[in-house]
Short mmCIF file of C-alpha atoms in Angstrom, two decimals:
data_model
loop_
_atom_site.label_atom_id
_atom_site.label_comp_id
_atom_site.label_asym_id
_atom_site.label_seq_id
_atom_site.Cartn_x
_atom_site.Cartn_y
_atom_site.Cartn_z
CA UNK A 1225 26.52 -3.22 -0.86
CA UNK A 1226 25.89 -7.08 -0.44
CA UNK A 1227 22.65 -8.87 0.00
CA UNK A 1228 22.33 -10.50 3.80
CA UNK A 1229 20.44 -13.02 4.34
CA UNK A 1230 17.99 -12.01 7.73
CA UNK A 1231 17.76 -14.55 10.62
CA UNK A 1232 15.37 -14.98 12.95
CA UNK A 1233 16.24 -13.88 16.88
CA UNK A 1234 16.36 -17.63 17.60
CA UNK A 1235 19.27 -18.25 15.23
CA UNK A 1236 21.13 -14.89 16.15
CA UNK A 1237 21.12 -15.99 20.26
CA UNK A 1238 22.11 -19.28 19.24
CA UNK A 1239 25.15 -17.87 17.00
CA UNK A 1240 25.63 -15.36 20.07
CA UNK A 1241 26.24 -17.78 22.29
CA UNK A 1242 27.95 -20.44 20.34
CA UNK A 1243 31.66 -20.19 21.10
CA UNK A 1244 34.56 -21.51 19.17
CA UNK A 1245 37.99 -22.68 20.33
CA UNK A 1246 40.38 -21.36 17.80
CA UNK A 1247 44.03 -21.94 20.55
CA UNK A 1248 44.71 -23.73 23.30
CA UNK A 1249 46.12 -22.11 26.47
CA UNK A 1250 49.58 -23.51 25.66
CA UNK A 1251 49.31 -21.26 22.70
CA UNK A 1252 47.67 -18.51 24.24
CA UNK A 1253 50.49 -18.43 26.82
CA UNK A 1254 53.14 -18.78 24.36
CA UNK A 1255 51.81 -16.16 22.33
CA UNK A 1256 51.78 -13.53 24.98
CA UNK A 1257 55.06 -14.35 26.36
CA UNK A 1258 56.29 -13.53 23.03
CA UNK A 1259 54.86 -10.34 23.09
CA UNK A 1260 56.59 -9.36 26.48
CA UNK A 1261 59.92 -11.01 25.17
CA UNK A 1262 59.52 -9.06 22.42
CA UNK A 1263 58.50 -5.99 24.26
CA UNK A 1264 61.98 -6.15 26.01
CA UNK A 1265 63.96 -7.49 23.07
CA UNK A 1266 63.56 -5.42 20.81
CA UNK A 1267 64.26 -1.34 21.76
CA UNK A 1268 67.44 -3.42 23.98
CA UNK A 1269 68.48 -4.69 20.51
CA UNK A 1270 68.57 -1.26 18.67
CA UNK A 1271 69.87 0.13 21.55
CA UNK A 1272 72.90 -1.94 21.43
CA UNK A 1273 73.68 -2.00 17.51
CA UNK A 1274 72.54 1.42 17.05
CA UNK A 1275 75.10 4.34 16.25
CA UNK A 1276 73.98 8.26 15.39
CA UNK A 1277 75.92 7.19 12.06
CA UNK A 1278 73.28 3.89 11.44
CA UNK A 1279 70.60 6.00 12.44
CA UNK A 1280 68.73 3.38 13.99
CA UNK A 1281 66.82 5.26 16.98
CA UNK A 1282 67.36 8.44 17.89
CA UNK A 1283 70.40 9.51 19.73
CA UNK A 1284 68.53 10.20 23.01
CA UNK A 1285 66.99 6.89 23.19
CA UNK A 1286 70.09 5.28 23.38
CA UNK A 1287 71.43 7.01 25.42
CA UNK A 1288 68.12 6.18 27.77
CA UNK A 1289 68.85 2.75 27.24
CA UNK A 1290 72.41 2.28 28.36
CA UNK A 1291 71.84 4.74 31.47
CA UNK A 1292 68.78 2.50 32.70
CA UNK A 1293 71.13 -0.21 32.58
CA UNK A 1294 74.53 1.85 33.35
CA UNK A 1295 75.90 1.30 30.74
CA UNK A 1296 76.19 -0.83 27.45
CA UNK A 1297 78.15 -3.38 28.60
CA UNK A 1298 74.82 -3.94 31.44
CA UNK A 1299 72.71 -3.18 28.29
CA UNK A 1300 74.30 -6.15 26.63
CA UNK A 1301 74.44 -8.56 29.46
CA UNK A 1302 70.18 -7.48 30.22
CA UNK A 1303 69.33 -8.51 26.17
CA UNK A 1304 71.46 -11.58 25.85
CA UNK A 1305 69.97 -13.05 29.21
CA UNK A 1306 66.14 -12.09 28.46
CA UNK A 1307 67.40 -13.35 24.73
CA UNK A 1308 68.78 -16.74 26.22
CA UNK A 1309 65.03 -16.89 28.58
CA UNK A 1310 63.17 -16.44 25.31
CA UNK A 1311 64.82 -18.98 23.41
CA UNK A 1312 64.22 -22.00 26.34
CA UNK A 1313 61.20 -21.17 26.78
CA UNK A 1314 60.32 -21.29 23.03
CA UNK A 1315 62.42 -24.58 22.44
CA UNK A 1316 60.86 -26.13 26.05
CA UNK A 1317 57.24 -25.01 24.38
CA UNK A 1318 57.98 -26.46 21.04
CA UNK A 1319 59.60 -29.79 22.27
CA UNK A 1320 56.97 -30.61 24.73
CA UNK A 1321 53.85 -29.93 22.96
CA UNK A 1322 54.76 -30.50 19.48
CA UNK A 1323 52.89 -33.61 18.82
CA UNK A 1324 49.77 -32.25 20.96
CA UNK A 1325 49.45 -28.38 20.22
CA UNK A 1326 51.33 -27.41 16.98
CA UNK A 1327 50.82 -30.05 14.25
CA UNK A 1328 47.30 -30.52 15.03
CA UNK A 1329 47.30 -26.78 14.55
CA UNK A 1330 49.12 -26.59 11.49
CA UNK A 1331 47.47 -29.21 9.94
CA UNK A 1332 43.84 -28.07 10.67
CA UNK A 1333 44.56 -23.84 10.39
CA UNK A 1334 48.10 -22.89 8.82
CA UNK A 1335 48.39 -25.26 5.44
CA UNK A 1336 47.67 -23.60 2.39
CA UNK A 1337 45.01 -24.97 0.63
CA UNK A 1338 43.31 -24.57 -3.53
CA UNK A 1339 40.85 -21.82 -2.03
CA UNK A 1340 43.94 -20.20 -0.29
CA UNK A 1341 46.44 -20.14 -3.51
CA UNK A 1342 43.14 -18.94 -5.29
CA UNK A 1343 42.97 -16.19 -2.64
CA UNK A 1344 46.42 -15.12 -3.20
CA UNK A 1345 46.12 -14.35 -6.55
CA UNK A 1346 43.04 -12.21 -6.49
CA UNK A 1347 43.28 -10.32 -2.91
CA UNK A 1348 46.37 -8.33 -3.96
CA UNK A 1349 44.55 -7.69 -7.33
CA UNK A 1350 41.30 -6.22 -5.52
CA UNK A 1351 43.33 -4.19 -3.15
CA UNK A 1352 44.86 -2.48 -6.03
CA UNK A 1353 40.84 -1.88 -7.57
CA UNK A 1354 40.85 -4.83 -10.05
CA UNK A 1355 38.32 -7.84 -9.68
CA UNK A 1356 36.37 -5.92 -7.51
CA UNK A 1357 33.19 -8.33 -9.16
CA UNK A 1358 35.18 -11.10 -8.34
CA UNK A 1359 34.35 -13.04 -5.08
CA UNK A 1360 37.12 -14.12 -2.82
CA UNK A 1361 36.99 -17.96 -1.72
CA UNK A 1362 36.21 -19.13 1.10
CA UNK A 1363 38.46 -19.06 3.81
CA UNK A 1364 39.10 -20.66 7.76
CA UNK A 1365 39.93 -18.88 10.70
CA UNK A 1366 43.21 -17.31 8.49
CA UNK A 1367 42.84 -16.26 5.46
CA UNK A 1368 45.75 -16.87 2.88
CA UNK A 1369 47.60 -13.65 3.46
CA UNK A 1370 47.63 -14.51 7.57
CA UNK A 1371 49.32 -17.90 6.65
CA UNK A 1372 51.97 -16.60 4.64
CA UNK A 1373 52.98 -14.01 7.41
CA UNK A 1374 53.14 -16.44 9.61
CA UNK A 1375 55.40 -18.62 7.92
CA UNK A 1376 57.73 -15.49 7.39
CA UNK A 1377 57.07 -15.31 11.67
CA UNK A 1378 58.64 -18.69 12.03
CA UNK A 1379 61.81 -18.39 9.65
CA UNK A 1380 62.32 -14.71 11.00
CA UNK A 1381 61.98 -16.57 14.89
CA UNK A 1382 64.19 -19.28 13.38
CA UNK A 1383 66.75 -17.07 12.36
CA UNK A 1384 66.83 -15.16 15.56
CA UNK A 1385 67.31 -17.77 17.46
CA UNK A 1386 70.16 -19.13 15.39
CA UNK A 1387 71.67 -15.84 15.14
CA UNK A 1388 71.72 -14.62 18.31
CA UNK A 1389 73.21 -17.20 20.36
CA UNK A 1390 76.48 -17.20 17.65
CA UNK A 1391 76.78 -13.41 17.94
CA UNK A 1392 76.08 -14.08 22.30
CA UNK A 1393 78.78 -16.62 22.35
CA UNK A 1394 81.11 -16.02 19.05
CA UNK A 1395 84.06 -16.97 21.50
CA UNK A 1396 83.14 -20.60 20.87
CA UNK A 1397 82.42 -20.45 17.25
CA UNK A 1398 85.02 -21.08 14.86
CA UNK A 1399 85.87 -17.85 12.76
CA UNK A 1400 84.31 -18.64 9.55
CA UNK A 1401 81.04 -18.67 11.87
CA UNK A 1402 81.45 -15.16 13.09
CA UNK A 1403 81.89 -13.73 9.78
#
């Protein structure tokens, strides 16, 4: 095991009570409407691209899917309009609070730092049962391995967002777009 240090009572109620502001409601908000964008994007999404010969979701669920809506063409219309909602609301999140909730954010929680490149390279190594002896640096409310994933978060939202409106509205895109 590890040697702890003991506190007194004192300290413990005063670390009890202490309370740290790691987001700001705009983030908080954000964050949870992602989560019921999400909720409805994506089994609408597999729905509609999935096939028994892709073998996406089963068969049944589907099926479940396009009779909720009647039918796929519904289906369609349902995931491109909550699709469109998500979008604004991310863009209308992004361009308004930019300045005042995302790069102070960045800049004080998301940017890799030396203890965080040093993390990197030993974590994986101590997951696998090497350097166990060796101690992992210090870290801020992420640790390395959170930062990384949530750099893949924003080019994977990125993408989406870039993607779906071409495949929503390929009518207007020139061919070599669509292909």
């Amino acid at each position: 095991m590890g040697s702890y240090k003991n506190i007194s009572i004192v300290e413990r109620r005063r670390l009890h009570e202490k309370k740290y502001k790691k987001h700001n409601l705009a983030n908080i908000l954000t964050h949870w409407f992602n989560v019921g964008m999400w909720a409805l994007l994506l089994p609408t999404g597999i729905a509609i691209i999935s096939s028994p010969r892709l073998g996406l979701s089963p068969v049944w669920m589907q099926e479940l899917f396009r009779n909720m809506f009647g039918g796929a063409a519904n289906l369609i219309k349902f995931h491109y309009t909550i699709g469109f909602l998500w979008i604004f609301v991310l863009l209308f999140n992004v361009l308004l609070g930019f300045r005042k909730y995302f790069v102070p954010f960045a800049i004080s929680r998301m940017l890799l730092d030396k203890d965080d490149i040093q993390w990197l390279k030993t974590k994986p190594l101590q997951m696998l049962g090497l350097m166990k002896d060796k101690t992992l640096p210090p870290q801020d409310a992420y640790n390395a391995g959170q930062k990384l994933y949530m750099y893949v978060v924003i080019l994977g939202t990125l993408g989406i967002m870039v993607s779906g409106p071409v495949m929503a509205l390929k009518t207007l895109f020139p061919p070599i777009v669509k292909q």
